[in-house]
Every structure is written in structure tokens, then in C-alpha cells.
Short mmCIF file of N, CA and C in Angstrom, two decimals:
data_model
loop_
_atom_site.label_atom_id
_atom_site.label_comp_id
_atom_site.label_asym_id
_atom_site.label_seq_id
_atom_site.Cartn_x
_atom_site.Cartn_y
_atom_site.Cartn_z
N MET A 1 115.61 82.84 137.18
CA MET A 1 114.25 82.50 136.87
C MET A 1 114.19 82.00 135.44
N THR A 2 113.45 80.92 135.24
CA THR A 2 113.20 80.43 133.90
C THR A 2 112.20 81.34 133.24
N ASP A 3 112.54 81.86 132.05
CA ASP A 3 111.58 82.75 131.40
C ASP A 3 111.79 82.78 129.91
N ALA A 4 110.76 83.26 129.25
CA ALA A 4 110.81 83.50 127.82
C ALA A 4 110.42 84.94 127.53
N GLY A 5 110.31 85.74 128.60
CA GLY A 5 109.76 87.07 128.46
C GLY A 5 110.75 88.19 128.31
N GLY A 6 112.04 87.90 128.29
CA GLY A 6 113.04 88.97 128.20
C GLY A 6 113.06 89.81 129.46
N GLY A 7 113.74 90.92 129.42
CA GLY A 7 113.81 91.78 130.59
C GLY A 7 114.83 91.28 131.60
N PRO A 8 114.93 91.97 132.73
CA PRO A 8 115.94 91.64 133.73
C PRO A 8 115.63 90.32 134.44
N ASP A 9 116.68 89.67 134.92
CA ASP A 9 116.50 88.47 135.73
C ASP A 9 116.22 88.88 137.16
N TRP A 10 115.20 88.32 137.74
CA TRP A 10 114.87 88.55 139.14
C TRP A 10 114.85 87.19 139.82
N PRO A 11 115.42 87.09 141.02
CA PRO A 11 115.40 85.79 141.71
C PRO A 11 113.97 85.44 142.13
N ILE A 12 113.62 84.16 141.99
CA ILE A 12 112.30 83.69 142.40
C ILE A 12 112.45 82.36 143.14
N GLU A 13 111.70 82.22 144.21
CA GLU A 13 111.56 80.95 144.91
C GLU A 13 110.10 80.56 144.78
N TYR A 14 109.84 79.28 144.65
CA TYR A 14 108.46 78.84 144.49
C TYR A 14 108.26 77.52 145.23
N ALA A 15 107.01 77.25 145.61
CA ALA A 15 106.66 76.01 146.28
C ALA A 15 105.21 75.68 145.94
N LEU A 16 104.88 74.44 145.99
CA LEU A 16 103.53 73.97 145.74
C LEU A 16 102.57 74.58 146.76
N MET A 17 101.41 75.05 146.33
CA MET A 17 100.43 75.66 147.23
C MET A 17 99.85 74.64 148.20
N SER A 18 99.54 73.46 147.71
CA SER A 18 98.94 72.43 148.57
C SER A 18 99.93 71.28 148.70
N SER A 19 99.64 70.40 149.64
CA SER A 19 100.55 69.27 149.81
C SER A 19 100.46 68.36 148.58
N ALA A 20 101.62 67.84 148.22
CA ALA A 20 101.71 66.99 147.02
C ALA A 20 101.14 65.61 147.31
N PRO A 21 100.49 65.02 146.31
CA PRO A 21 100.03 63.65 146.49
C PRO A 21 101.23 62.70 146.60
N ALA A 22 100.98 61.54 147.15
CA ALA A 22 102.06 60.56 147.30
C ALA A 22 102.64 60.22 145.93
N GLY A 23 103.92 60.03 145.89
CA GLY A 23 104.58 59.69 144.63
C GLY A 23 105.82 60.53 144.45
N ASN A 24 106.46 60.32 143.35
CA ASN A 24 107.70 61.02 143.05
C ASN A 24 107.48 62.07 141.97
N GLY A 25 106.38 62.78 142.03
CA GLY A 25 106.06 63.77 141.00
C GLY A 25 107.10 64.87 140.94
N LEU A 26 107.43 65.28 139.74
CA LEU A 26 108.40 66.33 139.51
C LEU A 26 107.68 67.67 139.42
N LEU A 27 108.07 68.63 140.27
CA LEU A 27 107.51 69.97 140.23
C LEU A 27 108.40 70.82 139.33
N THR A 28 107.84 71.30 138.23
CA THR A 28 108.59 72.18 137.34
C THR A 28 108.22 73.63 137.64
N PRO A 29 109.16 74.56 137.47
CA PRO A 29 108.94 75.95 137.89
C PRO A 29 107.96 76.68 136.97
N PRO A 30 107.36 77.75 137.52
CA PRO A 30 106.59 78.63 136.64
C PRO A 30 107.55 79.32 135.67
N ILE A 31 107.06 79.64 134.49
CA ILE A 31 107.89 80.28 133.46
C ILE A 31 107.29 81.63 133.10
N ALA A 32 108.10 82.68 133.22
CA ALA A 32 107.63 84.03 132.86
C ALA A 32 107.57 84.16 131.34
N LEU A 33 106.40 84.54 130.83
CA LEU A 33 106.23 84.75 129.39
C LEU A 33 106.33 86.23 129.03
N LYS A 34 105.90 87.08 129.94
CA LYS A 34 105.94 88.53 129.72
C LYS A 34 106.40 89.19 131.01
N LYS A 35 107.43 90.04 130.89
CA LYS A 35 107.98 90.73 132.07
C LYS A 35 107.97 92.23 131.83
N ILE A 36 107.60 92.97 132.85
CA ILE A 36 107.59 94.43 132.82
C ILE A 36 108.59 94.92 133.87
N GLN A 37 109.48 95.82 133.49
CA GLN A 37 110.46 96.39 134.43
C GLN A 37 109.75 97.30 135.43
N ALA A 38 110.07 97.14 136.71
CA ALA A 38 109.55 98.03 137.75
C ALA A 38 110.36 99.32 137.74
N THR A 39 109.67 100.45 137.72
CA THR A 39 110.34 101.75 137.74
C THR A 39 109.71 102.63 138.80
N GLY A 40 110.49 103.58 139.30
CA GLY A 40 109.99 104.51 140.30
C GLY A 40 110.77 105.80 140.26
N PRO A 41 110.27 106.82 140.97
CA PRO A 41 110.95 108.11 141.00
C PRO A 41 112.38 107.98 141.51
N LYS A 42 113.30 108.67 140.85
CA LYS A 42 114.72 108.60 141.22
C LYS A 42 114.93 108.96 142.69
N THR A 43 114.24 109.96 143.20
CA THR A 43 114.43 110.39 144.59
C THR A 43 114.03 109.31 145.58
N ASP A 44 113.03 108.50 145.25
CA ASP A 44 112.58 107.45 146.16
C ASP A 44 113.51 106.25 146.16
N LEU A 45 114.37 106.13 145.17
CA LEU A 45 115.23 104.95 145.05
C LEU A 45 116.61 105.13 145.65
N THR A 46 116.99 106.35 145.96
CA THR A 46 118.36 106.58 146.42
C THR A 46 118.60 106.06 147.83
N ALA A 47 117.59 106.06 148.68
CA ALA A 47 117.78 105.63 150.07
C ALA A 47 118.05 104.13 150.16
N ASN A 48 117.38 103.32 149.35
CA ASN A 48 117.54 101.87 149.41
C ASN A 48 117.48 101.33 148.00
N SER A 49 118.62 100.89 147.49
CA SER A 49 118.67 100.43 146.10
C SER A 49 118.59 98.91 145.97
N GLY A 50 118.43 98.19 147.07
CA GLY A 50 118.32 96.74 147.01
C GLY A 50 116.98 96.30 146.47
N PRO A 51 116.82 94.99 146.24
CA PRO A 51 115.55 94.50 145.70
C PRO A 51 114.41 94.63 146.71
N VAL A 52 113.20 94.72 146.19
CA VAL A 52 111.99 94.69 146.99
C VAL A 52 111.47 93.26 146.91
N PHE A 53 111.17 92.65 148.04
CA PHE A 53 110.71 91.26 148.04
C PHE A 53 109.19 91.21 148.09
N ILE A 54 108.62 90.50 147.11
CA ILE A 54 107.18 90.40 146.95
C ILE A 54 106.79 88.93 147.07
N ILE A 55 105.72 88.66 147.82
CA ILE A 55 105.18 87.30 147.90
C ILE A 55 103.81 87.29 147.22
N GLY A 56 103.41 86.12 146.78
CA GLY A 56 102.11 85.99 146.14
C GLY A 56 101.88 84.57 145.67
N ILE A 57 100.93 84.43 144.77
CA ILE A 57 100.53 83.13 144.25
C ILE A 57 100.46 83.21 142.73
N ILE A 58 100.96 82.18 142.07
CA ILE A 58 100.70 82.00 140.64
C ILE A 58 99.70 80.85 140.57
N ASN A 59 98.48 81.13 140.10
CA ASN A 59 97.46 80.09 140.09
C ASN A 59 97.66 79.10 138.94
N GLU A 60 96.74 78.14 138.83
CA GLU A 60 96.86 77.09 137.82
C GLU A 60 96.77 77.62 136.40
N LYS A 61 96.27 78.85 136.24
CA LYS A 61 96.16 79.45 134.91
C LYS A 61 97.31 80.41 134.62
N GLY A 62 98.26 80.53 135.56
CA GLY A 62 99.42 81.39 135.36
C GLY A 62 99.20 82.84 135.75
N LYS A 63 98.10 83.13 136.44
CA LYS A 63 97.78 84.50 136.87
C LYS A 63 98.33 84.74 138.28
N LEU A 64 98.91 85.93 138.47
CA LEU A 64 99.42 86.31 139.79
C LEU A 64 98.26 86.79 140.66
N GLN A 65 98.31 86.42 141.94
CA GLN A 65 97.27 86.80 142.90
C GLN A 65 97.92 87.14 144.23
N ALA A 66 97.20 87.91 145.03
CA ALA A 66 97.57 88.19 146.42
C ALA A 66 99.00 88.70 146.57
N LEU A 67 99.42 89.59 145.67
CA LEU A 67 100.77 90.14 145.75
C LEU A 67 100.89 91.13 146.90
N ARG A 68 101.96 90.99 147.68
CA ARG A 68 102.23 91.98 148.73
C ARG A 68 103.71 92.00 149.04
N ALA A 69 104.16 93.17 149.44
CA ALA A 69 105.57 93.36 149.77
C ALA A 69 105.83 92.87 151.19
N ILE A 70 107.04 92.38 151.41
CA ILE A 70 107.45 92.05 152.77
C ILE A 70 108.61 92.96 153.14
N ARG A 71 108.64 93.38 154.35
CA ARG A 71 109.68 94.23 154.95
C ARG A 71 109.69 95.68 154.49
N THR A 72 108.91 96.06 153.51
CA THR A 72 108.86 97.47 153.11
C THR A 72 107.52 97.78 152.47
N LEU A 73 106.98 98.93 152.79
CA LEU A 73 105.68 99.33 152.24
C LEU A 73 105.77 100.73 151.67
N ASP A 74 106.80 100.99 150.88
CA ASP A 74 107.02 102.33 150.35
C ASP A 74 106.67 102.41 148.86
N VAL A 75 107.04 103.50 148.23
CA VAL A 75 106.77 103.71 146.80
C VAL A 75 107.44 102.63 145.96
N ARG A 76 108.63 102.20 146.36
CA ARG A 76 109.33 101.15 145.61
C ARG A 76 108.54 99.85 145.63
N ALA A 77 107.97 99.52 146.79
CA ALA A 77 107.18 98.30 146.90
C ALA A 77 105.96 98.36 145.99
N GLN A 78 105.28 99.49 145.96
CA GLN A 78 104.11 99.64 145.10
C GLN A 78 104.50 99.56 143.63
N SER A 79 105.65 100.14 143.27
CA SER A 79 106.14 100.05 141.89
C SER A 79 106.41 98.59 141.51
N ALA A 80 106.99 97.84 142.43
CA ALA A 80 107.28 96.43 142.18
C ALA A 80 105.99 95.63 142.00
N ILE A 81 105.01 95.87 142.85
CA ILE A 81 103.72 95.16 142.75
C ILE A 81 103.03 95.52 141.44
N ASN A 82 103.03 96.81 141.08
CA ASN A 82 102.40 97.24 139.82
C ASN A 82 103.03 96.56 138.61
N ALA A 83 104.36 96.43 138.61
CA ALA A 83 105.04 95.77 137.50
C ALA A 83 104.71 94.28 137.47
N LEU A 84 104.80 93.62 138.62
CA LEU A 84 104.52 92.17 138.66
C LEU A 84 103.08 91.86 138.25
N ALA A 85 102.15 92.72 138.58
CA ALA A 85 100.75 92.49 138.23
C ALA A 85 100.56 92.38 136.71
N GLN A 86 101.50 92.89 135.94
CA GLN A 86 101.42 92.85 134.47
C GLN A 86 102.15 91.64 133.87
N TRP A 87 102.88 90.91 134.71
CA TRP A 87 103.60 89.74 134.21
C TRP A 87 102.62 88.65 133.79
N GLU A 88 103.05 87.80 132.87
CA GLU A 88 102.28 86.63 132.46
C GLU A 88 103.17 85.40 132.62
N PHE A 89 102.58 84.32 133.12
CA PHE A 89 103.33 83.10 133.41
C PHE A 89 102.67 81.87 132.81
N LEU A 90 103.49 80.86 132.52
CA LEU A 90 103.02 79.49 132.44
C LEU A 90 103.09 79.01 133.88
N PRO A 91 102.06 78.35 134.39
CA PRO A 91 102.10 77.94 135.79
C PRO A 91 103.11 76.82 136.03
N ALA A 92 103.44 76.63 137.31
CA ALA A 92 104.25 75.47 137.69
C ALA A 92 103.45 74.22 137.32
N GLN A 93 104.16 73.11 137.16
CA GLN A 93 103.48 71.86 136.83
C GLN A 93 103.97 70.75 137.74
N LEU A 94 103.03 69.91 138.12
CA LEU A 94 103.34 68.71 138.89
C LEU A 94 102.88 67.53 138.07
N GLU A 95 103.81 66.66 137.72
CA GLU A 95 103.53 65.50 136.87
C GLU A 95 102.82 65.93 135.58
N GLY A 96 103.25 67.07 135.02
CA GLY A 96 102.73 67.54 133.75
C GLY A 96 101.40 68.28 133.82
N LYS A 97 100.85 68.48 135.03
CA LYS A 97 99.57 69.17 135.18
C LYS A 97 99.80 70.51 135.87
N PRO A 98 99.14 71.60 135.40
CA PRO A 98 99.31 72.92 136.01
C PRO A 98 98.86 72.91 137.47
N VAL A 99 99.65 73.55 138.33
CA VAL A 99 99.32 73.66 139.75
C VAL A 99 99.62 75.08 140.24
N ALA A 100 98.93 75.48 141.29
CA ALA A 100 99.19 76.78 141.91
C ALA A 100 100.48 76.69 142.72
N SER A 101 101.21 77.80 142.75
CA SER A 101 102.45 77.84 143.52
C SER A 101 102.57 79.14 144.29
N LYS A 102 103.17 79.04 145.48
CA LYS A 102 103.51 80.22 146.27
C LYS A 102 104.84 80.73 145.72
N ILE A 103 104.99 82.06 145.67
CA ILE A 103 106.24 82.61 145.13
C ILE A 103 106.80 83.69 146.04
N LEU A 104 108.09 83.86 145.97
CA LEU A 104 108.82 84.97 146.57
C LEU A 104 109.75 85.48 145.48
N ILE A 105 109.58 86.76 145.10
CA ILE A 105 110.39 87.33 144.02
C ILE A 105 111.11 88.57 144.53
N GLY A 106 112.40 88.68 144.23
CA GLY A 106 113.18 89.88 144.53
C GLY A 106 113.14 90.80 143.31
N VAL A 107 112.45 91.93 143.44
CA VAL A 107 112.23 92.84 142.31
C VAL A 107 113.19 94.02 142.38
N SER A 108 113.92 94.26 141.31
CA SER A 108 114.78 95.45 141.20
C SER A 108 113.95 96.58 140.62
N VAL A 109 113.90 97.71 141.33
CA VAL A 109 113.15 98.88 140.87
C VAL A 109 114.15 99.86 140.29
N MET A 110 113.98 100.19 139.01
CA MET A 110 114.90 101.07 138.31
C MET A 110 114.40 102.51 138.35
N PRO A 111 115.32 103.48 138.48
CA PRO A 111 114.90 104.89 138.52
C PRO A 111 114.48 105.42 137.16
N THR A 112 113.49 106.28 137.18
CA THR A 112 113.10 107.03 135.98
C THR A 112 113.02 108.49 136.36
N GLU A 113 113.21 109.35 135.40
CA GLU A 113 113.13 110.79 135.66
C GLU A 113 111.73 111.19 136.07
N GLU A 114 110.72 110.62 135.38
CA GLU A 114 109.34 111.00 135.65
C GLU A 114 108.75 110.19 136.79
N GLY A 115 109.30 108.98 137.04
CA GLY A 115 108.75 108.11 138.06
C GLY A 115 107.51 107.39 137.59
N GLY A 116 107.26 107.42 136.30
CA GLY A 116 106.08 106.77 135.76
C GLY A 116 106.38 105.35 135.35
N LYS A 117 105.36 104.70 134.84
CA LYS A 117 105.52 103.33 134.38
C LYS A 117 106.28 103.31 133.07
N GLN A 118 107.01 102.23 132.88
CA GLN A 118 107.73 102.02 131.63
C GLN A 118 106.99 100.93 130.87
N ASP A 119 106.56 101.19 129.66
CA ASP A 119 105.81 100.19 128.89
C ASP A 119 106.68 99.47 127.92
#
């Protein structure tokens, strides 16, 4: 993922929300400016340590919307959604103009002793 926000790298796929106008416009990716690590209780993470996949939208202003987990609805998924909700992005751009994009992000949830949020 292209980012300026530090923190762990998480894989992201993105696509234009609406159909592109005719032409050879270049779609540039959204850029993460602020990233928050997803954390959860150690006991909840031992059963499945793989990434949690979250889908959603990054709007034209870089705000995340409609975040939801796919394939899992457990504590790890909620931890991933809570962390992503705090991220800040520069939106994707088409021909230099901000556009909304659909996203799929693989979020790694790290164990904490308390299971609380990490700031």
C-alpha cells in the first residue's frame, strides 16, 4: 500500500466506485496518511492468526465509509474495523481529480495483553 502514515503494511486492492468516463485517464491509488494498528485480546487471536479482510469505500474526501468484514464476524473483525475507522487517506485520483474508490484491505490484528486499543 502506498502510504505516508507509518505503521505496518497491509495489502489493499482498490477500484473506481463508478464507471470511468471515456478516455485514458490514469487512476492513482488512495494514500494512507495516518494508520492505527489493529489490536485484540491475545486469547481471541490464537485460533486464527491470518489477516481479517475488510471491504468499504474511501470517498472523494479520503474518509472511510461502509466498512464491513468478509468471511468472519468475530472480535478480530471488529478490532480491524475499529482501527481502520481511524485511518486517514488522500483519496484515489482520476486524471488528477479526487474520486471515490471501493477497497479491500487485509488487516493484521496484533495481540495485546489487555485487548484494548493501541493509540
